[in-house]
Short mmCIF file of C-alpha atoms and ligand atoms in Angstrom, two decimals:
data_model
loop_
_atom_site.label_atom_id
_atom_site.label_comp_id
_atom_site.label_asym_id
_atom_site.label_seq_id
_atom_site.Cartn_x
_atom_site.Cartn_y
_atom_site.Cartn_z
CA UNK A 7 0.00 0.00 0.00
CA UNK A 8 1.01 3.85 -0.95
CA UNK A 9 -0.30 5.97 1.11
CA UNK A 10 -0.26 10.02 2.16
CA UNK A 11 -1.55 10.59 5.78
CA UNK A 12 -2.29 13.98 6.62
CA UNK A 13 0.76 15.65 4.66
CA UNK A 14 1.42 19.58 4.71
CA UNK A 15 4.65 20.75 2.53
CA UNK A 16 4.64 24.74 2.41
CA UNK A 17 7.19 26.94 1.06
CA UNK A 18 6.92 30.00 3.20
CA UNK A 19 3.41 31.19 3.13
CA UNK A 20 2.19 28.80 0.13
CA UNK A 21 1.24 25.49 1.07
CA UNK A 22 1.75 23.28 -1.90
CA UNK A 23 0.30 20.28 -0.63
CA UNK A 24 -2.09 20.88 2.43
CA UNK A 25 -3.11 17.85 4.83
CA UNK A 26 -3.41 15.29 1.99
CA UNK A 27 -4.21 12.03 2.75
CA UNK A 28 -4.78 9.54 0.14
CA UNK A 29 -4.58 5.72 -0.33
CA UNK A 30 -3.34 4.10 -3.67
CA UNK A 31 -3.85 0.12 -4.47
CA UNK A 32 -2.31 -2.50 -6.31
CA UNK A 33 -3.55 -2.40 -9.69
CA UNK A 34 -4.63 0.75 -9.98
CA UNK A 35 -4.35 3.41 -12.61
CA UNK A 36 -4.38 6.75 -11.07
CA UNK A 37 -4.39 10.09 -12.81
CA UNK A 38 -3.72 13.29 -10.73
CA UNK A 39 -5.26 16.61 -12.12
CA UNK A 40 -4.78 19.93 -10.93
CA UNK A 41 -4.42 23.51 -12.59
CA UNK A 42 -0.68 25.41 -12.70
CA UNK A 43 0.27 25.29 -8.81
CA UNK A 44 -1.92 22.69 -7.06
CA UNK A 45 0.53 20.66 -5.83
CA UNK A 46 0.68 17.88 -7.92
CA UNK A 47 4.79 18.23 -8.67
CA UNK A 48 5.43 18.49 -5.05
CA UNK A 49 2.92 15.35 -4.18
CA UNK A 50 5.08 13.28 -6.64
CA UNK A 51 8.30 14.78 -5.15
CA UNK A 52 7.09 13.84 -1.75
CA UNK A 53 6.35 9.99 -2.89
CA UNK A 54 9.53 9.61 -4.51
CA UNK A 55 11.84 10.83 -1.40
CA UNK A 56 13.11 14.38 -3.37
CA UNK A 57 11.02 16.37 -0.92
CA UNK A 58 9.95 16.05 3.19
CA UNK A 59 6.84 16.63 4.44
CA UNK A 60 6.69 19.36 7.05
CA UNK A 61 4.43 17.28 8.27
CA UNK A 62 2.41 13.79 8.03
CA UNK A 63 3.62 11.01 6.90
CA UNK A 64 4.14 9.30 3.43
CA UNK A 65 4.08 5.57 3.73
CA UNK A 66 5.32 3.42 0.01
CA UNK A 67 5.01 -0.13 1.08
CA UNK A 68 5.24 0.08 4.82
CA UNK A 69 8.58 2.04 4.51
CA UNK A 70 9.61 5.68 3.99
CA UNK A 71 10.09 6.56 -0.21
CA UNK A 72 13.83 6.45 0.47
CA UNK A 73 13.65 3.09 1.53
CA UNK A 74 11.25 1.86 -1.42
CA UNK A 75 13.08 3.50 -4.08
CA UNK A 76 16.38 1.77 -2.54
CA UNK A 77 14.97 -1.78 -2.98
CA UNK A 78 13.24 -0.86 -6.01
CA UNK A 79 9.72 -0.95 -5.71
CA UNK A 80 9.50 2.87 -7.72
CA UNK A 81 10.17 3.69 -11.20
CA UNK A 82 9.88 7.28 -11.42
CA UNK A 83 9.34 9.66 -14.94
CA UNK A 84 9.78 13.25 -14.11
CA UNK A 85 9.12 16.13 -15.89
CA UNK A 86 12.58 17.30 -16.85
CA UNK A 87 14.87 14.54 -15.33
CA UNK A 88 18.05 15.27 -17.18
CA UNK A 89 19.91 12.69 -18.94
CA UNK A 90 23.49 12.39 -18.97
CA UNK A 91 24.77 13.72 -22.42
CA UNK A 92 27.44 11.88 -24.00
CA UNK A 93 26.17 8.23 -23.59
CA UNK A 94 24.13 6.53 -26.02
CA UNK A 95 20.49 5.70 -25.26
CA UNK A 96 21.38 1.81 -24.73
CA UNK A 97 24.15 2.50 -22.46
CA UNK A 98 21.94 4.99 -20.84
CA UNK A 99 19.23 2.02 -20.08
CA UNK A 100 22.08 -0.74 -19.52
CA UNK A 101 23.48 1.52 -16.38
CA UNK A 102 19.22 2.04 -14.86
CA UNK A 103 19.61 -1.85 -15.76
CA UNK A 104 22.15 -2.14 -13.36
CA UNK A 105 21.17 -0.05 -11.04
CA UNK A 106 17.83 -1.91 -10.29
CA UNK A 107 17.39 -4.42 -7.62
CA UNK A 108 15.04 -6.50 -9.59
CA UNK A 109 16.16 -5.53 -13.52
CA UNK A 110 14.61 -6.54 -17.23
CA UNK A 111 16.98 -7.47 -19.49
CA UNK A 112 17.90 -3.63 -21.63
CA UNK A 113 16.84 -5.47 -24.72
CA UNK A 114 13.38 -5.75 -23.81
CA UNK A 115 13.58 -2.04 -21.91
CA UNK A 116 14.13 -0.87 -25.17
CA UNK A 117 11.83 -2.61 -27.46
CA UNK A 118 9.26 -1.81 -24.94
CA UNK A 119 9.89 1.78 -24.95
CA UNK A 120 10.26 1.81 -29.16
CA UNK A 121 13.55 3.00 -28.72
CA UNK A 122 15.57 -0.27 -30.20
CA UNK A 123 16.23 1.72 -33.36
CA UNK A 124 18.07 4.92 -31.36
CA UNK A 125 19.58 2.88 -29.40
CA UNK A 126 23.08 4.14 -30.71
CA UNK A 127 22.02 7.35 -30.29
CA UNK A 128 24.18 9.89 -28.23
CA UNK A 129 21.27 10.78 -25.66
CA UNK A 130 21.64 15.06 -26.17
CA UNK A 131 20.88 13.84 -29.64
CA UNK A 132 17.12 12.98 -29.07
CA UNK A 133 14.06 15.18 -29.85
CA UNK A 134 11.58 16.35 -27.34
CA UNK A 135 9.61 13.25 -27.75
CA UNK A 136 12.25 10.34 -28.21
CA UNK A 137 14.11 11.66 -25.05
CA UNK A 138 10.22 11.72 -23.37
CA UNK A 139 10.74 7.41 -24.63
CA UNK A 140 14.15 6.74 -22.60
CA UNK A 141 12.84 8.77 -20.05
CA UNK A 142 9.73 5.93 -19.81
CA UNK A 143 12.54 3.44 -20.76
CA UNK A 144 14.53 4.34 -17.46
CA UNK A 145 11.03 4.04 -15.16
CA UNK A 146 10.69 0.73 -16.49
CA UNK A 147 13.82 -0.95 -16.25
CA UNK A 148 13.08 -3.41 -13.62
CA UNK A 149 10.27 -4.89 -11.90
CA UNK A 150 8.76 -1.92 -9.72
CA UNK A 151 5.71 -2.23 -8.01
CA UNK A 152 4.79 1.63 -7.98
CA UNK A 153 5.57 3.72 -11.28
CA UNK A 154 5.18 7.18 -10.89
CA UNK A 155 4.77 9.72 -14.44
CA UNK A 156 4.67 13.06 -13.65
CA UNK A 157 3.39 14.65 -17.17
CA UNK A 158 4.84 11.33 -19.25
CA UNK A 159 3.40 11.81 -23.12
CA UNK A 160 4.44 15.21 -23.17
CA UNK A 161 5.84 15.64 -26.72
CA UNK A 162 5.27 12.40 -27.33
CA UNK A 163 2.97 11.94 -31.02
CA UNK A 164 -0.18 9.87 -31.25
CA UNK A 165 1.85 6.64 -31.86
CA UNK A 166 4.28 7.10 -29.04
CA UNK A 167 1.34 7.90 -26.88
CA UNK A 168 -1.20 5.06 -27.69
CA UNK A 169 1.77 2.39 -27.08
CA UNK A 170 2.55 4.22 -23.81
CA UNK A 171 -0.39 3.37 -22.17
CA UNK A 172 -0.57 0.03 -23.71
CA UNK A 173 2.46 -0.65 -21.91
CA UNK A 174 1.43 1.08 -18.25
CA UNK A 175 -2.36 -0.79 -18.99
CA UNK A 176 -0.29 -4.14 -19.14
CA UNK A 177 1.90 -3.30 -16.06
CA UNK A 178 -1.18 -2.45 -14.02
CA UNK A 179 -3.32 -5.41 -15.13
CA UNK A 180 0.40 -7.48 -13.56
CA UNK A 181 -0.62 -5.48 -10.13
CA UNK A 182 1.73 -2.61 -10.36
CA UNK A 183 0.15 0.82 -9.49
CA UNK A 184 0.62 3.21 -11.61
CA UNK A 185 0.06 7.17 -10.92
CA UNK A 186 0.31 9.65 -13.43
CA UNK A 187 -0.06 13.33 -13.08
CA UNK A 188 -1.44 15.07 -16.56
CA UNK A 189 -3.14 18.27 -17.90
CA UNK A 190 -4.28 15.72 -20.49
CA UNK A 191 -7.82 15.53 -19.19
CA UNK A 192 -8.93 13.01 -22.20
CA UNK A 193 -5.95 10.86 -21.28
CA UNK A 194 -7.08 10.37 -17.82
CA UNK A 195 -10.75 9.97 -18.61
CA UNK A 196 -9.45 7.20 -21.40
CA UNK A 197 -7.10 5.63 -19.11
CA UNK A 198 -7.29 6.15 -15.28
CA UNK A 199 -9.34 3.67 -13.05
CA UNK A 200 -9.64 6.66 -10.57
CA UNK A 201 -8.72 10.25 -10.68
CA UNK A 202 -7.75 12.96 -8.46
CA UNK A 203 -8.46 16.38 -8.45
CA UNK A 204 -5.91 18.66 -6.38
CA UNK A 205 -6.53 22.23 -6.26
CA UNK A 206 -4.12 24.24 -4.03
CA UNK A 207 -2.61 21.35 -1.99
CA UNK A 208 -5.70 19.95 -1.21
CA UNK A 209 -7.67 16.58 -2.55
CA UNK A 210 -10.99 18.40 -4.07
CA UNK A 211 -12.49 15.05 -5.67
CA UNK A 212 -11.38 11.12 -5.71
CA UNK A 213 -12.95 8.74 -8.05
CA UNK A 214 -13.72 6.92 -11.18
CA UNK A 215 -13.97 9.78 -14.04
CA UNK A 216 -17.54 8.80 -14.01
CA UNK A 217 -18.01 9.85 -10.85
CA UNK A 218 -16.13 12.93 -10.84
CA UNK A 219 -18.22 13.96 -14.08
CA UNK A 220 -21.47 13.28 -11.65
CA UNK A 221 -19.95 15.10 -8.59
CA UNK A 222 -19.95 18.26 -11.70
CA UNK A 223 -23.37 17.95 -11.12
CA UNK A 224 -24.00 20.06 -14.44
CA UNK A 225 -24.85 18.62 -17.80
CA UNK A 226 -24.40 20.16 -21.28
CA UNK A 227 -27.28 21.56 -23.41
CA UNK A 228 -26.80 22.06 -27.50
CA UNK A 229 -29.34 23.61 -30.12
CA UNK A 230 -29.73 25.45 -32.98
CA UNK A 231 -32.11 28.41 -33.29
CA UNK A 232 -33.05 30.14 -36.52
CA UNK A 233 -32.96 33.58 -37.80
CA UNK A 234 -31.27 36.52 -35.38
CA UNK A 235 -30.84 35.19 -32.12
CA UNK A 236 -31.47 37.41 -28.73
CA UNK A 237 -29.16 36.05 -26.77
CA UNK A 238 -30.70 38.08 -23.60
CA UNK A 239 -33.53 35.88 -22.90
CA UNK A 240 -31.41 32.90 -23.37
CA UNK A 241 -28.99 33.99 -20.64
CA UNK A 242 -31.59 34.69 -18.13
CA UNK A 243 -32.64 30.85 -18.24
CA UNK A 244 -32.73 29.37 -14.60
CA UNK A 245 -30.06 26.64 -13.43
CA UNK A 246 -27.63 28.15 -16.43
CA UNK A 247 -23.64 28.14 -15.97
CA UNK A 248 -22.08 29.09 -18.90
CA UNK A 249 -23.81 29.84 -22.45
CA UNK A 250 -21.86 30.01 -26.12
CA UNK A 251 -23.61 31.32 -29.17
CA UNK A 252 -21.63 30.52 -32.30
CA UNK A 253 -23.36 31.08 -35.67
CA UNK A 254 -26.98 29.77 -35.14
CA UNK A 255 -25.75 27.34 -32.85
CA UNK A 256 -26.33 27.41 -29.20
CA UNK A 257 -24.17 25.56 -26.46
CA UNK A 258 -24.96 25.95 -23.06
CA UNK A 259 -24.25 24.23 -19.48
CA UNK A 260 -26.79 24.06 -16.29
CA UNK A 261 -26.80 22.51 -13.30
CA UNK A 262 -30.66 21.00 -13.79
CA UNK A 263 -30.71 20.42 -17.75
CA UNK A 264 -34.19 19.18 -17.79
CA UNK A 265 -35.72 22.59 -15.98
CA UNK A 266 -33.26 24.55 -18.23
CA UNK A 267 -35.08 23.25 -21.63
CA UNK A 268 -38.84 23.30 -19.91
CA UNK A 269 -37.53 27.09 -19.80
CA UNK A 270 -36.61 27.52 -23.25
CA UNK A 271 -39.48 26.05 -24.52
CA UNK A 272 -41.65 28.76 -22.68
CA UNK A 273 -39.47 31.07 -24.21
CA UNK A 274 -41.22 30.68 -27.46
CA UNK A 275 -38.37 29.57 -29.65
CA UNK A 276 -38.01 26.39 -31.63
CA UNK A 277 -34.48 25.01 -30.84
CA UNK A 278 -33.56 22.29 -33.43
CA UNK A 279 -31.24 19.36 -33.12
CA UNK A 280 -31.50 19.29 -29.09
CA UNK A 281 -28.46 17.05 -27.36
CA UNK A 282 -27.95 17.20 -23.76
CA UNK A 283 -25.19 15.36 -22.50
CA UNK A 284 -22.88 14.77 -19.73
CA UNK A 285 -20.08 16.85 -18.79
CA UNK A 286 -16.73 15.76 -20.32
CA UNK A 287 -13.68 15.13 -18.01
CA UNK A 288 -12.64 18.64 -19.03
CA UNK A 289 -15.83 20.43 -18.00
CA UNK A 290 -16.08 18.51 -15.22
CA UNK A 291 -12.88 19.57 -14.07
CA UNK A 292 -12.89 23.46 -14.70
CA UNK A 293 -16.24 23.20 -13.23
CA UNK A 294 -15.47 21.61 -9.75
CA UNK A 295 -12.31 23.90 -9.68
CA UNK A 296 -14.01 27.09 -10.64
CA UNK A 297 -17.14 26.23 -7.94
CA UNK A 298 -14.20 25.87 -5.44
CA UNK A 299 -12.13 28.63 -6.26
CA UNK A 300 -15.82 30.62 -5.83
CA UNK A 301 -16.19 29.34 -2.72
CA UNK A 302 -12.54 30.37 -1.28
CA UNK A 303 -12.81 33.81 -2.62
N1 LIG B 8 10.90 25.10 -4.80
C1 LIG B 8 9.84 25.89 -4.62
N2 LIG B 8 9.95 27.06 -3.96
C2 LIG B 8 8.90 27.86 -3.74
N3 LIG B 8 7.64 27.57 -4.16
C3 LIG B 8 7.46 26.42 -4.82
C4 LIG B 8 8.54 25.52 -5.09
N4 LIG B 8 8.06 24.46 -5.77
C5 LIG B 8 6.74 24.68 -5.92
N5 LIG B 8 6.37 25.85 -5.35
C6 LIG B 8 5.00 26.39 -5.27
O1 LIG B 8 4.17 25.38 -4.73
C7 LIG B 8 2.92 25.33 -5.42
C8 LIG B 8 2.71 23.96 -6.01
O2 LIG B 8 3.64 23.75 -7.06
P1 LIG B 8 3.71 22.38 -7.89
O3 LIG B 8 4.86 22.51 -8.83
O4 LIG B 8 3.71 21.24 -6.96
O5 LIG B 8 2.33 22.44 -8.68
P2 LIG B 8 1.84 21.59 -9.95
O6 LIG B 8 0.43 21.19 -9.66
O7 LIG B 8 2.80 20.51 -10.25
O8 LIG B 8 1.87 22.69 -11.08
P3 LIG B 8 2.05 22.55 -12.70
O9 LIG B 8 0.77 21.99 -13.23
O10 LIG B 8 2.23 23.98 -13.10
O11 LIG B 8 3.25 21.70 -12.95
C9 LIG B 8 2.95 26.46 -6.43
O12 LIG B 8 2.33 27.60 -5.85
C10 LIG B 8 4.43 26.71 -6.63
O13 LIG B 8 4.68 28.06 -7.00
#
């Protein structure tokens, strides 16, 4: 078990993470979302030993993260972990190799991360998105049982991307736990078993992307509406969050959908091509940050 208990890490007046407390299990896929400044850098610093709590405690497999990351149970993807310069990718990989407790052979670390055919490579060579690869290549080089990402596809294309998950999918179905911090909201929706939403240190929503759409508690509203539309009227309709007019086309959001279109309809108009839907991951998100940012202010 991984586990934050009541951890507080401020640097002088800001807290950056704020009495967190958190669980993750085997298994598990777990995205964590935050705007700019939540926290979410400093959580993963905390889990992987770079950082100490001022206070709480953070627990990785009934040890301290020092003590984990020392026997290998943590592969670890930062942001901008620099890579040493004049070594090739494979000798890059062959040295995490030996450097891990419980190593995969650097052939397979390779293949796995599609990096085989760079592998000669001088690593200041790369692009943004093969060095993003060996960086992925270096969290996986031997059998961890929590990998932490902390923005992984970034500058990685579509290809890069889709085999990315592939691979943490397969190491999560083998009972590793994976937890990934993104501003990739469709990524987490796609690929997270449960998400977390951190807004200024502290844990604002935990669950399955379904639920945190539901917590939203808003649903989207589309229509179109002929000839000149007056959007005044249209704003003024009750449970409404956020309207869009773009050509004839209206989009809004409300927090009670159904009372929202009894409404139109009484305002005399005929919208065409009616769709109300869920909130995406997206909207769910700016909406359950905005409400709380609201409510702090
Ligand atoms: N070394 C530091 N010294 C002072 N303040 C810091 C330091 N590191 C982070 N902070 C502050 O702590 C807060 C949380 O930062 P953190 O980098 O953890 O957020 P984040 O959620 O990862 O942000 P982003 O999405 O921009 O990467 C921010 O207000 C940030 O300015």
């Amino acid at each position: 078990m991984v586990g934050f208990d009541r951890v507080t890490k401020a640097y002088g007046a800001v807290r950056a993470v704020d009495g967190l407390s958190l669980e993750l299990h085997p298994g598990e896929t777990v995205a964590l979302l935050g705007p700019n400044g939540a926290g979410k850098s400093t959580a993963l610093d905390l889990l992987l030993g770079l950082k100490h709590a001022d206070d709480g405690t953070v627990r990785v497999f009934g040890t301290g993260p020092r003590e984990a990351i020392v026997a290998g149970r943590v592969g670890a993807m930062l942001q901008s972990g620099g890579l040493m310069d004049e070594v090739t990718v494979a000798e890059l990989v062959r040295l995490a190799c030996d450097l891990h407790p419980k190593p995969y052979k650097p052939a397979d670390v390779l293949a796995r991360a599609g990096i085989s055919q760079i592998a000669d490579r001088k690593v200041n060579k790369l692009s943004g998105g093969q060095a993003q690869r060996v960086r992925f290549a270096l969290a996986t080089a031997g059998d961890s049982d929590l990998i932490v990402l902390d923005e992984p596809t970034t500058g990685m294309d579509v290809a890069a991307r889709q085999a990315f998950w592939a691979t943490m999918r397969e190491q999560a179905d083998q009972g590793r736990t994976v937890l990934f911090a993104t501003h990739y909201l469709e990524e987490a929706d796609a690929i997270a078993d449960r998400v977390l939403v951190l807004h200024r240190g502290r844990l604002l929503a935990d669950g399955t992307a379904a639920e945190i759409k539901a917590k939203a508690g808003a649903r989207r509203v589309s229509f179109d509406l002929e000839g000149t539309i007056d959007e005044a009227p249209l704003r003024a309709l009750p449970f409404l969050t956020s309207i869009d007019v773009s050509g004839q086309t209206v989009r809004i959001q409300s927090t009670d959908a159904d009372a929202t279109v009894h409404a139109l309809y009484g305002l005399g108009v005929y919208p065409r091509n009616l769709e109300v839907a869920g909130l995406g991951l997206e909207q769910a998100f700016v909406a359950i940050t905005e409400a709380e940012e609201a409510r702090q202010s």
